[in-house]
Structures are given as structure tokens and as C-alpha cells.
Coordinates of C-alpha atoms in Angstrom, one line a residue:
Chain A
M16 CA 87.8 91.2 112.4
T17 CA 90.9 89.3 113.4
A18 CA 91.5 88.2 109.8
T19 CA 90.9 91.6 108.3
V20 CA 93.1 93.5 110.8
T21 CA 96.0 91.1 110.2
G22 CA 95.4 91.4 106.5
S23 CA 97.8 91.2 103.6
A24 CA 101.4 92.0 102.7
P25 CA 103.6 93.5 105.4
A26 CA 105.4 96.8 104.9
Q27 CA 108.8 96.7 103.3
K28 CA 111.8 98.9 103.6
V29 CA 111.4 102.6 103.0
T30 CA 113.5 103.5 99.9
Q31 CA 114.1 106.8 98.1
A32 CA 112.3 105.5 95.1
R33 CA 109.2 104.6 97.2
V34 CA 109.2 108.0 98.8
I35 CA 109.3 109.6 95.3
H36 CA 106.3 107.4 94.3
S37 CA 104.5 108.6 97.5
E38 CA 105.3 112.3 96.8
W39 CA 104.0 111.9 93.3
T40 CA 100.8 110.6 94.6
K41 CA 100.6 113.5 97.0
L42 CA 101.2 116.1 94.3
R43 CA 98.7 114.6 91.8
S44 CA 96.0 114.1 94.4
L45 CA 95.6 117.7 95.3
R46 CA 93.3 119.9 93.3
S47 CA 95.4 123.0 94.3
S48 CA 98.5 121.6 92.5
L49 CA 96.6 120.8 89.3
F50 CA 95.1 124.3 89.5
S51 CA 98.5 126.0 90.0
L52 CA 99.9 124.1 87.0
L53 CA 97.0 125.0 84.8
V54 CA 97.3 128.7 85.8
A55 CA 101.0 128.6 84.9
V56 CA 100.2 127.0 81.5
V57 CA 97.5 129.6 80.8
F58 CA 99.9 132.4 81.6
I59 CA 102.7 131.1 79.5
I60 CA 100.6 130.3 76.4
G61 CA 98.1 133.1 76.9
F62 CA 100.8 135.8 76.9
G63 CA 102.6 133.9 74.1
I64 CA 99.5 134.6 72.0
L65 CA 98.5 138.0 73.4
L66 CA 101.7 140.0 73.2
P67 CA 102.9 138.9 69.7
A68 CA 99.3 139.5 68.4
V69 CA 99.3 143.0 69.8
I70 CA 102.8 143.7 68.5
A71 CA 102.0 142.3 65.0
A72 CA 98.8 144.4 64.9
N73 CA 100.8 147.6 65.6
W74 CA 103.9 146.9 63.6
P75 CA 106.0 148.8 62.8
P76 CA 106.4 150.9 65.9
R77 CA 106.9 154.6 65.5
N78 CA 110.1 154.7 67.4
P79 CA 112.9 153.2 65.2
A80 CA 114.8 152.2 68.4
D81 CA 112.0 149.9 69.4
R82 CA 112.1 148.3 66.0
A83 CA 115.8 147.7 66.3
G84 CA 115.7 146.4 69.8
F85 CA 112.7 144.1 69.2
D86 CA 113.3 140.6 70.5
P87 CA 110.7 138.2 69.0
T88 CA 111.7 135.4 71.4
S89 CA 111.1 137.4 74.6
A90 CA 107.8 138.7 73.2
S91 CA 106.5 135.2 73.0
L92 CA 107.8 134.2 76.4
A93 CA 106.4 137.2 78.3
G94 CA 104.1 134.9 80.4
V95 CA 107.0 133.8 82.5
F96 CA 106.6 136.8 84.7
L97 CA 103.1 135.7 85.9
A98 CA 103.8 132.0 85.5
Q99 CA 106.5 132.2 88.1
L100 CA 103.8 133.2 90.7
A101 CA 101.8 130.0 90.0
I102 CA 104.9 127.7 89.9
G103 CA 106.3 129.4 93.0
V104 CA 103.1 128.9 94.9
L105 CA 103.0 125.3 93.9
G106 CA 106.6 124.7 95.1
V107 CA 105.9 126.5 98.4
L108 CA 102.5 124.7 99.1
F109 CA 104.0 121.3 98.3
I110 CA 105.8 121.5 101.7
T111 CA 104.1 124.2 103.8
G112 CA 100.7 122.6 103.0
E113 CA 101.9 119.6 105.0
Y114 CA 102.9 121.7 108.0
A115 CA 99.7 123.7 107.9
T116 CA 97.5 120.6 108.0
G117 CA 99.6 118.4 110.3
M118 CA 100.2 115.9 107.4
I119 CA 103.9 116.4 108.0
R120 CA 103.7 114.3 111.1
A121 CA 102.1 111.4 109.2
T122 CA 104.8 111.8 106.6
F123 CA 107.7 111.8 109.0
A124 CA 106.2 108.9 111.0
A125 CA 106.2 107.0 107.7
V126 CA 109.7 108.2 106.7
P127 CA 111.5 108.9 110.0
R128 CA 114.8 109.6 108.3
R129 CA 113.0 112.6 106.8
L130 CA 115.6 113.7 104.3
P131 CA 114.2 111.3 101.6
V132 CA 111.0 113.3 101.8
L133 CA 112.7 116.6 100.9
W134 CA 114.7 115.0 98.1
A135 CA 111.6 113.3 96.8
K136 CA 109.6 116.5 96.8
A137 CA 112.4 118.3 94.9
V138 CA 112.6 115.5 92.3
V139 CA 108.9 115.2 91.8
F140 CA 108.4 118.9 91.7
A141 CA 111.3 119.4 89.2
V142 CA 110.1 116.6 86.9
V143 CA 106.4 117.7 87.0
S144 CA 107.3 121.3 86.5
L145 CA 109.6 120.6 83.5
V146 CA 107.0 118.2 81.9
V147 CA 104.5 121.0 82.0
T148 CA 106.6 124.1 81.3
V149 CA 108.8 122.8 78.5
P150 CA 105.8 122.0 76.2
A151 CA 104.1 125.2 77.3
T152 CA 107.0 127.4 76.5
L153 CA 107.5 125.7 73.2
I154 CA 103.9 126.1 72.3
A155 CA 103.9 129.7 73.4
F156 CA 107.0 130.3 71.3
L157 CA 105.7 128.6 68.2
I158 CA 102.3 130.3 68.3
G159 CA 103.9 133.7 69.0
Q160 CA 106.3 133.3 66.1
S161 CA 103.6 132.3 63.7
L162 CA 101.7 135.5 64.7
L163 CA 104.9 137.6 64.2
S164 CA 105.8 136.0 60.9
S165 CA 102.9 137.8 59.2
K166 CA 105.1 140.9 59.6
G167 CA 108.3 139.2 58.8
I168 CA 109.7 139.7 62.3
A169 CA 109.6 136.2 63.6
T170 CA 112.6 134.0 64.6
D171 CA 112.9 130.3 64.9
L172 CA 114.4 127.7 67.2
A173 CA 117.4 127.2 65.0
A174 CA 118.5 130.9 65.5
P175 CA 121.4 131.4 67.9
G176 CA 120.3 131.3 71.6
V177 CA 116.6 130.9 70.8
L178 CA 116.2 127.2 71.9
R179 CA 118.3 128.0 75.0
A180 CA 116.0 130.9 75.9
V181 CA 112.8 128.8 75.4
L182 CA 114.0 125.9 77.4
G183 CA 115.7 128.2 79.8
T184 CA 112.3 129.8 80.6
A185 CA 111.1 126.3 81.7
L186 CA 114.3 125.8 83.7
Y187 CA 114.0 129.2 85.3
L188 CA 110.3 128.5 86.4
T189 CA 111.3 125.2 87.8
L190 CA 114.1 126.7 89.9
V191 CA 111.7 129.3 91.2
G192 CA 109.5 126.5 92.5
L193 CA 112.5 124.6 94.0
L194 CA 113.6 127.8 95.7
G195 CA 110.1 128.1 97.1
L196 CA 110.2 124.4 98.2
G197 CA 113.5 125.0 100.1
L198 CA 112.2 128.2 101.7
G199 CA 109.1 126.4 102.7
A200 CA 111.0 123.6 104.3
L201 CA 113.0 126.2 106.2
L202 CA 110.2 128.5 107.3
R203 CA 107.3 125.9 107.5
N204 CA 104.7 128.6 107.2
T205 CA 102.8 129.3 104.0
A206 CA 102.3 133.0 104.3
A207 CA 105.9 133.6 105.5
T208 CA 107.3 131.6 102.7
L209 CA 105.2 133.1 100.0
S210 CA 106.1 136.6 101.1
T211 CA 109.8 135.8 101.3
L212 CA 109.9 134.1 97.9
F213 CA 108.1 136.8 96.1
G214 CA 109.8 139.5 98.1
V215 CA 113.1 138.2 96.8
L216 CA 112.0 137.6 93.3
L217 CA 109.7 140.6 92.6
V218 CA 110.2 143.3 95.2
L219 CA 114.0 143.1 95.7
P220 CA 114.8 144.0 92.0
V221 CA 112.6 147.1 92.4
I222 CA 114.3 148.2 95.6
V223 CA 117.7 147.7 93.9
L224 CA 116.6 150.0 91.1
F225 CA 116.6 152.9 93.6
L226 CA 120.2 152.3 94.7
P227 CA 122.4 155.2 93.7
G228 CA 124.5 155.2 90.5
G229 CA 126.3 152.1 89.3
W230 CA 125.2 150.2 92.5
S231 CA 121.9 149.4 90.9
R232 CA 123.5 147.5 88.0
T233 CA 126.3 145.9 90.0
V234 CA 123.9 144.5 92.6
G235 CA 121.0 144.0 90.4
R236 CA 122.5 141.3 88.2
Y237 CA 123.2 139.1 91.2
L238 CA 119.7 139.0 92.4
P239 CA 118.1 135.5 92.0
S240 CA 115.4 136.7 89.5
N241 CA 117.8 138.7 87.3
A242 CA 120.5 136.1 87.4
G243 CA 118.1 133.3 86.5
Q244 CA 116.4 135.3 83.8
A245 CA 119.7 135.8 82.0
L246 CA 119.0 132.3 80.6
T247 CA 115.6 133.2 79.2
T248 CA 116.6 136.1 76.8
V249 CA 118.3 135.9 73.5
R250 CA 119.6 139.4 73.7
P251 CA 120.7 139.8 77.2
D252 CA 120.9 143.1 79.0
P253 CA 124.5 144.3 78.7
H254 CA 124.7 144.5 82.5
A255 CA 123.4 141.1 83.1
L256 CA 125.4 138.0 83.8
A257 CA 126.1 135.5 81.0
P258 CA 123.1 133.1 80.5
W259 CA 124.5 130.0 82.1
T260 CA 126.5 131.9 84.7
G261 CA 123.3 133.6 85.8
F262 CA 121.3 130.4 85.9
G263 CA 124.1 128.7 87.8
L264 CA 123.9 131.4 90.4
L265 CA 120.2 130.9 90.8
C266 CA 120.9 127.1 91.2
L267 CA 123.5 128.1 93.8
Y268 CA 121.0 130.2 95.7
T269 CA 118.5 127.3 95.7
A270 CA 121.2 125.0 97.0
V271 CA 122.1 127.5 99.7
V272 CA 118.5 127.4 100.9
L273 CA 118.0 123.6 100.5
V274 CA 121.1 122.6 102.5
P275 CA 120.1 124.4 105.7
A276 CA 116.5 123.4 105.1
A277 CA 117.7 119.7 105.1
F278 CA 119.6 120.2 108.4
A279 CA 116.7 121.9 110.0
L280 CA 114.3 119.2 108.7
R281 CA 116.3 116.5 110.4
R282 CA 116.8 118.3 113.7
R283 CA 113.6 120.1 114.4
D284 CA 110.6 118.7 116.3
S285 CA 107.5 118.4 114.2
Chain B
M16 CA 107.2 96.6 123.2
I17 CA 107.9 100.2 124.1
E18 CA 110.7 101.0 126.6
A19 CA 111.3 104.5 127.9
H20 CA 114.3 105.3 130.0
G21 CA 114.6 108.6 131.8
L22 CA 112.7 110.2 129.0
T23 CA 112.7 114.0 129.4
K24 CA 111.5 116.8 127.2
R25 CA 112.0 120.5 128.0
Y26 CA 110.4 123.4 126.1
G27 CA 112.2 126.5 127.1
D28 CA 112.0 126.5 130.9
K29 CA 109.0 124.2 131.0
L30 CA 109.5 120.5 131.6
A31 CA 106.8 118.7 129.5
V32 CA 108.1 115.2 130.3
D33 CA 110.2 114.7 133.3
D34 CA 112.4 111.6 133.7
L35 CA 109.7 109.1 132.5
S36 CA 110.6 105.4 132.6
F37 CA 108.1 102.7 131.7
T38 CA 107.7 99.6 129.6
V39 CA 104.7 98.8 127.5
R40 CA 104.4 95.1 126.9
P41 CA 102.9 93.2 124.1
G42 CA 99.6 91.2 124.4
T43 CA 97.7 93.7 126.5
V44 CA 96.1 97.1 126.1
T45 CA 98.1 99.6 128.1
G46 CA 96.4 102.9 129.0
F47 CA 98.4 106.1 129.1
L48 CA 96.4 108.2 131.5
G49 CA 96.8 111.8 132.7
P50 CA 95.1 115.1 132.8
N51 CA 95.4 117.4 129.8
G52 CA 98.9 118.9 129.6
A53 CA 100.5 116.0 131.5
G54 CA 102.9 115.3 128.6
K55 CA 101.1 112.3 127.0
S56 CA 101.1 113.6 123.5
T57 CA 104.7 114.8 123.8
T58 CA 105.7 111.4 125.0
M59 CA 103.9 109.7 122.1
R60 CA 105.6 112.1 119.6
M61 CA 109.0 111.1 121.1
I62 CA 108.1 107.4 120.7
L63 CA 107.5 108.1 117.0
G64 CA 110.7 110.1 116.6
L65 CA 108.8 113.3 115.8
D66 CA 110.2 115.1 118.8
A67 CA 113.7 114.5 120.0
P68 CA 114.0 113.9 123.8
T69 CA 116.0 116.5 125.7
S70 CA 117.5 113.6 127.5
G71 CA 116.8 109.9 128.0
S72 CA 115.6 107.5 125.3
V73 CA 112.7 105.5 124.1
T74 CA 112.8 102.4 121.9
V75 CA 110.1 100.5 120.0
N76 CA 110.7 96.8 119.5
G77 CA 114.2 97.2 120.6
K78 CA 115.3 100.2 118.5
P79 CA 114.8 104.0 118.4
Y80 CA 111.9 104.6 116.0
R81 CA 114.1 106.5 113.5
E82 CA 116.3 103.5 113.0
H83 CA 113.6 101.1 111.8
T84 CA 113.9 100.5 108.1
A85 CA 110.2 99.6 107.8
P86 CA 108.7 101.9 110.4
L87 CA 105.0 101.5 109.4
H88 CA 105.4 97.7 109.9
E89 CA 106.8 98.3 113.4
V90 CA 104.5 101.0 114.7
G91 CA 101.1 102.3 113.6
A92 CA 100.2 105.7 115.1
L93 CA 97.2 107.8 115.5
L94 CA 98.3 111.3 116.6
E95 CA 96.0 113.6 118.5
A96 CA 96.0 116.6 116.1
R97 CA 94.8 115.4 112.8
A98 CA 97.8 114.5 110.6
V99 CA 95.9 114.6 107.3
H100 CA 96.1 117.1 104.4
T101 CA 92.6 118.5 104.2
G102 CA 92.6 118.7 100.4
R103 CA 93.3 115.1 99.8
S104 CA 90.9 112.2 99.7
A105 CA 91.1 109.5 102.5
Y106 CA 92.1 107.0 99.8
N107 CA 94.9 109.0 98.4
H108 CA 96.1 110.0 101.9
L109 CA 96.4 106.3 102.8
L110 CA 97.9 105.4 99.4
A111 CA 100.6 108.0 99.6
L112 CA 101.6 106.8 103.1
A113 CA 101.4 103.1 101.9
Q114 CA 103.7 103.8 99.0
T115 CA 106.6 105.0 101.2
S116 CA 106.9 101.4 102.5
G117 CA 105.8 99.5 99.4
I118 CA 102.5 98.5 100.9
P119 CA 100.2 97.3 98.1
R120 CA 97.1 99.1 97.1
R121 CA 94.8 96.4 98.2
R122 CA 95.9 96.9 101.8
V123 CA 94.6 100.5 101.5
G124 CA 91.2 99.1 100.5
E125 CA 91.4 96.7 103.4
V126 CA 92.0 99.3 106.1
I127 CA 89.3 101.5 104.7
E128 CA 86.9 98.6 105.1
I129 CA 88.1 97.8 108.6
V130 CA 87.3 101.3 109.8
G131 CA 84.1 101.5 107.7
L132 CA 85.0 104.5 105.5
Q133 CA 84.2 102.8 102.2
D134 CA 81.5 105.3 101.3
V135 CA 83.6 108.4 101.9
A136 CA 87.0 107.2 101.0
R137 CA 87.1 109.3 97.8
K138 CA 85.9 112.5 99.5
R139 CA 88.2 115.2 100.8
A140 CA 89.4 114.5 104.3
G141 CA 88.9 118.1 105.2
A142 CA 85.1 117.6 105.0
F143 CA 85.2 114.7 107.5
S144 CA 83.6 114.9 110.9
L145 CA 85.7 114.4 114.0
G146 CA 84.6 110.8 114.2
M147 CA 85.4 110.1 110.6
G148 CA 88.8 111.8 111.0
Q149 CA 89.5 109.4 113.9
R150 CA 88.6 106.4 111.8
L151 CA 90.9 107.6 109.1
G152 CA 93.6 108.0 111.7
I153 CA 93.0 104.4 112.8
A154 CA 93.1 103.2 109.2
T155 CA 96.5 105.0 108.9
A156 CA 97.7 103.2 112.0
L157 CA 96.7 99.8 110.7
L158 CA 98.2 100.3 107.3
G159 CA 101.5 98.5 107.8
N160 CA 99.9 95.7 109.9
P161 CA 102.2 96.8 112.7
Q162 CA 103.3 94.9 115.8
T163 CA 102.9 98.0 118.0
L164 CA 100.1 100.6 118.0
V165 CA 100.4 104.1 119.6
L166 CA 97.1 105.8 119.7
D167 CA 96.6 109.3 121.1
E168 CA 93.1 109.8 122.4
P169 CA 91.5 107.5 119.8
V170 CA 87.9 107.8 121.2
N171 CA 87.8 111.5 120.9
G172 CA 84.8 112.5 118.8
L173 CA 83.5 109.0 118.4
D174 CA 79.9 108.2 119.1
P175 CA 79.0 105.4 121.6
E176 CA 78.9 102.8 118.8
G177 CA 82.3 104.0 117.6
I178 CA 83.7 103.9 121.1
R179 CA 82.6 100.3 121.5
W180 CA 84.0 99.4 118.1
I181 CA 87.4 100.8 119.0
R182 CA 87.4 99.0 122.4
E183 CA 86.8 95.7 120.7
L184 CA 89.4 96.5 118.0
L185 CA 92.1 97.4 120.6
K186 CA 91.4 94.2 122.6
S187 CA 91.5 92.0 119.5
L188 CA 94.8 93.6 118.5
A189 CA 96.2 92.9 121.9
D190 CA 94.9 89.4 121.8
Q191 CA 96.9 88.8 118.7
G192 CA 100.0 89.6 120.7
R193 CA 100.5 93.2 119.6
T194 CA 101.6 96.0 121.8
V195 CA 98.8 98.5 122.2
F196 CA 99.4 101.9 123.9
V197 CA 96.4 104.2 124.1
S198 CA 96.3 107.6 125.8
S199 CA 93.3 109.1 127.4
H200 CA 92.4 111.7 130.0
L201 CA 89.3 109.7 131.0
M202 CA 89.7 107.1 133.7
S203 CA 86.4 105.5 133.0
E204 CA 87.3 105.0 129.4
M205 CA 90.6 103.4 130.3
A206 CA 89.0 101.1 132.9
Q207 CA 86.9 99.5 130.2
T208 CA 89.6 99.2 127.6
A209 CA 93.0 98.8 129.2
E210 CA 94.4 96.1 131.4
H211 CA 97.5 98.0 132.4
L212 CA 97.8 101.7 133.3
I213 CA 100.6 104.2 133.1
V214 CA 99.5 107.3 134.9
V215 CA 101.3 110.6 134.4
G216 CA 100.9 114.1 135.8
R217 CA 103.0 117.1 134.9
G218 CA 105.3 114.9 132.9
R219 CA 106.1 112.6 135.8
L220 CA 105.2 109.0 136.4
I221 CA 102.5 108.7 139.0
A222 CA 101.5 105.1 138.7
D223 CA 102.4 102.0 136.7
T224 CA 99.9 99.4 137.7
S225 CA 97.2 97.0 136.5
V226 CA 93.7 98.4 136.2
E227 CA 92.5 95.8 138.7
Q228 CA 95.0 96.9 141.3
F229 CA 94.3 100.5 140.6
I230 CA 90.6 100.0 141.2
A231 CA 91.2 97.9 144.4
D232 CA 93.5 100.6 145.7
A233 CA 91.0 103.3 144.9
S234 CA 88.0 101.6 146.5
G235 CA 89.3 101.6 150.1
N236 CA 86.7 99.0 151.2
V237 CA 84.0 101.3 152.4
V238 CA 80.6 99.7 153.2
R239 CA 77.4 101.7 153.3
V240 CA 75.0 100.7 156.0
R241 CA 71.5 102.1 156.5
T242 CA 69.5 101.2 159.6
P243 CA 66.6 102.6 161.6
A244 CA 68.9 102.3 164.7
P245 CA 72.1 104.0 163.8
D246 CA 73.3 104.5 167.4
A247 CA 72.9 100.8 168.3
M248 CA 74.7 99.9 165.0
R249 CA 77.6 102.3 165.9
S250 CA 78.2 100.7 169.2
L251 CA 77.8 97.2 167.8
L252 CA 80.4 97.7 165.1
A253 CA 82.9 99.9 167.0
G254 CA 86.4 98.4 167.2
P255 CA 90.0 99.4 167.1
D256 CA 90.4 99.4 163.3
V257 CA 86.9 100.5 162.4
V258 CA 86.0 104.0 161.3
I259 CA 82.4 105.0 161.0
T260 CA 81.2 108.2 159.4
D261 CA 77.7 109.6 158.8
V262 CA 76.9 110.2 155.2
D263 CA 73.4 111.3 154.0
G264 CA 71.6 109.5 156.9
A265 CA 73.6 106.3 156.4
L266 CA 76.8 105.0 158.0
H267 CA 80.0 104.5 156.0
V268 CA 82.0 101.8 157.6
T269 CA 85.7 101.2 156.9
G270 CA 87.6 98.3 158.3
L271 CA 84.8 95.6 158.1
S272 CA 83.5 93.7 155.2
S273 CA 79.8 93.7 154.3
D274 CA 79.7 90.0 155.3
Q275 CA 81.0 90.8 158.8
I276 CA 78.6 93.7 159.2
G277 CA 75.6 91.6 158.1
T278 CA 76.4 88.7 160.4
A279 CA 76.9 91.0 163.3
A280 CA 73.6 92.9 162.7
A281 CA 71.7 89.6 162.4
G282 CA 73.2 88.4 165.7
A283 CA 72.1 91.6 167.5
G284 CA 68.7 91.6 165.8
L285 CA 69.2 95.0 164.2
T286 CA 67.3 95.8 161.0
L287 CA 69.3 96.5 157.9
L288 CA 67.7 98.7 155.3
E289 CA 70.8 98.8 153.1
L290 CA 74.2 97.0 153.1
A291 CA 76.3 98.0 150.1
P292 CA 80.1 97.8 149.6
Q293 CA 81.1 101.1 147.9
Q294 CA 83.4 101.3 144.9
A295 CA 84.9 104.7 144.9
S296 CA 84.4 106.3 141.6
L297 CA 87.3 105.6 139.4
E298 CA 87.2 109.1 138.1
Q299 CA 87.5 110.4 141.7
A300 CA 90.4 108.1 142.4
F301 CA 92.1 109.3 139.3
M302 CA 91.6 112.9 140.2
D303 CA 92.8 112.3 143.8
L304 CA 95.9 110.7 142.4
T305 CA 96.7 113.4 139.9
H306 CA 95.3 116.3 141.9
D307 CA 98.6 117.8 142.7
S308 CA 99.9 117.5 139.2
V309 CA 97.1 119.1 137.3
E310 CA 98.4 121.8 135.0
Y311 CA 95.4 123.8 134.4
E312 CA 92.8 123.7 137.1
G313 CA 89.5 125.6 137.1
V314 CA 87.7 126.6 140.3
T315 CA 84.3 125.1 140.8
S316 CA 82.2 126.6 143.5
T317 CA 79.7 123.8 144.0
A318 CA 80.2 123.6 147.8
G319 CA 77.3 125.0 149.7
P320 CA 77.7 127.5 152.5
G321 CA 79.7 126.3 155.4
E322 CA 80.8 123.2 153.6
Q323 CA 84.4 122.7 152.8
Q324 CA 86.0 120.5 150.1

């Protein structure tokens, strides 16, 4: 027993790179994370097939305004609306799952400075999310356009703003997950974090719609979801922020959540 | 080596740990004993930097835990509430923790073998029994081959074979010169495992003593004497420092050793049916010691009519 307990190779210093390696192991070793990613891909590609197929089958629409306003890019990227639920859940659970199970204590005992854990989770999540959503949005776009091309209403990646919108969809989804991660680090509770995240992303825009007169548009464009989605459309809503301005604002919101989350993480008992 | 100085933790208006100072030395198993709610787990979380003390400080191997650059090599910990994600396999749980400190994969396999979880290492930790969960926690503690071990109630949920295994493991770790700090609320368990005791109640230090000394203090040198002639025995043994009480038809004598009593009885020609030095129950001694500091006390009405506790 003596020999085995003493065993091999002592521990070395904790570094940011090692903590990233550890967080990658954590993410890939949970069935729930693989499932969330799979669901996101199914939504993105599934709607990329479904909506263009339905539109092509019913083309041309009766209303000429619909024809004029048709945006083939957004038709093939419609899955983002549901995919953000799956990616958001993944971002939230990546941290609240540790609080719920008590794993966070083992994590912080191993990395007592704590902040490397938050940064590692953000980096691992962002990379995994992009590695999954960039190909998924590209595939959804390409399949969608090939379905629309039968009616001559397709676009391609070389058209102005299209590549930006396709990759922007992947970026938007990733930021939604990072926002969830930051909220999770702050609130430490799965249910509270999920309701906050989806309340902000999905419910708030609906509430703002009921604001009187011009308020709805003025306020609406600054909401995280509307701001971020400015990047995902080729023909933006005239009231929306410019694509990169809107996306920048979503990044700012995420930072505004992550910074106090980092302070809280260091200070609070766990 | 663990050193606490005036360690205090306050939650709202409740003092969980109250000005606790102690030293846990390497080379022996030190028991951390106290009733539930005495502040043992809080103290251990402060040792590991998980909870910040309200005042005072605690260092491990000379530094606050948070300042160690290779913490898993300094301290291995088993925390009372299971600190494992239920959806992850034991192997991946250990691997993820090992990777934070650059501990190689083969060490993960080693600790799994040490605790005997080879057959279930690839199964979800959420499906583990309490005993398997404890073994996984011990594997986690051993991962970095640490100089100091902090184990919160390690025998909880283990079967007798598992308890014996962990006792031997702790002793062998201490024999290698490591610092081993183990909490328990069971005195009998500690008496068999630990050499030194730190006893707390309501967050305060009650005793910091060796197990031997604790037992000696607790026993109080009572000798049980049974004889067909109790009255003659009473007058024979009577003396200024001798106290004799009647218990269940026998005499309990304090102030004389069994040798003295036996010699005196032989000299007087009195028959002895029983002559037995009494060891007070350790559990009773522990309860006497911590009685005033028990946080949550139930009322047991075992006393018969007319009897008083």
C-alpha cells in the first residue's frame, strides 16, 4: 500500500492552460453537453432545410410585398431562434451544474485562485460553440440556398453581408452561451439563471413591444437579443442598430455580467 | 502541518467557529472531534480556502491554502458533502481535477486502484453508493500525492471492511510523515484511528490532547467489586480519599487500585466474586465533555420513574 499511495509524478503548478485542459475534459465528459450541442445543430440545420423547402414549394407568395421583402439568408438561418435555447442551456449548466452537484468545491480546491476556472470555462465554451455552430450555420445556409435556387431566389456567400450574417449567427449563439455562463457564475442556481437568461432574451423583447409609441423601437434595439441579432441579418430592420454596433453591445452586456461574476466568484464562500 | 490562529467564522449572527487555534502536526493521525454542528466542516472549508474566515487565519504547510501554486500536491481533501458532478464518470472526474495541476493520466489509474474502484471507474458517479462515493472522494484526496490530508467524516457510509481499510490507509499515510486531519462525530471511531485529538463544541476548542491522555482522563480509575459481604468490604476499604457507591449489587470504588483492593480482601479473608477496573465509555466521556456545547439536542426519556439523570 505504501508504494501505491506514494505513487508517481507529483502535482505541478496550476496554470491557465492546464485549467483550460481540465475544463475541456469536464465539458466533453458530460452527456448533457453533447446532447445540448446536438440539439443546437439539429435546430440550425433542420430549420435551414425546413423553411426554405416550404418557401420554395409555395413560391411565389400572393402578396407582392412578401416577395420584395424576402431575405433568402435569414430563411436558411431561422433555426437560430431555437438553437439559442440549447446553446444557452449549455452555457448555464457548464457552471451551475457544478454548484448544483457540489463539484465546484472540488474545482476550487484544485484551483484556489478561482478566476482561471471562469476564464477557462469561457474559452472552452466559446471555442466548442464556434467549432459546432460555424459549420452548422454554413451547412444550413448552403442546403437552404440550394433548395431556394430551384425558384431562382437564392443568394450566395459572396453577396454583400451574407457571409457576415452566416458567421454572425454562430457568433450570436456563442455570445448567448457566454452570457448564460456569466449569469450562472453570478446566480449559482440553474433555475434562476435559466429564467433570467431566457427572460432577458425572449420575454423582454415581447414586453418592450407593448411600450407606447416610439418607445418600443427606441428601447427595443438596445435589448441584448435584438442588438446581437443585428449581426445575423443581411437586410436589417431599419430601427435596428448597425450589425457590428449591435453585436458589440451584446459583447458589452456579456462583459458587464462577467466582471461582477468574477468578483463574486473570488469573494464568496462556496 | 496545519496551523489555525484565532480562526473565526460568523454566519449572520451565528458564530460557527469561535476563535479556534490549534496545530495539526505531521506524522500522526489527528482526529477532529465534535458533535454535529460544532463547526468541523466549516473549519475544514476554511483550511481549503473555500470559505473565508471572518477573522483569524489558517495556514497549510506554512501558507494560506490559496497561495499555494500546486495546491493538490500540498493538500488532498475529502469534503463532507459530495463534491462530484453526478453526470460524470469517476475516471473523468479525477482526470479533470488531475489536469489542473498537470498530474499525469497514469496517476488517475493508480488512485482508482488504491481505493478499489477499477470496476466502476467508467460509470456515472451519480449512480454510486455512499461508500463508493467516499472511496472516490479519497481517490480525489490522494491524486496529487499530497503532504497533508484533510478528510471530513471519511468513514461515513463505509461498511466495516471499508472502515478498517481507511483506518489502515490513514495510519500508513501518517507513518510516511504526512499530516492527516480527520473529522468525526464518533469518539469510538477516533479512538481507534487517531493518536491526537482536537475536540470542538459550538465552534470552540474544548480539548487538544493525545487520545491516550483523553482516555486516561475519562476513565477516572473506578474499580468494580462484587462480594457476598458488601458491608464488611465497605468498612475494610473505607478511607479518607476513597469513595464507594452501590451500583447493580456491586461496589464501585474510586481512590484505590484493583491491586490494593485485592490484597486487602485477601488479608481480611473476604471472598471476591468480581474485581474489575472500569474504563468509562469513551463515548460517554466525549458526551460529558461536549454536553454543554451540543447544538441540537434531543430529549430521550429512558429514565425510569423516580430516577433522575
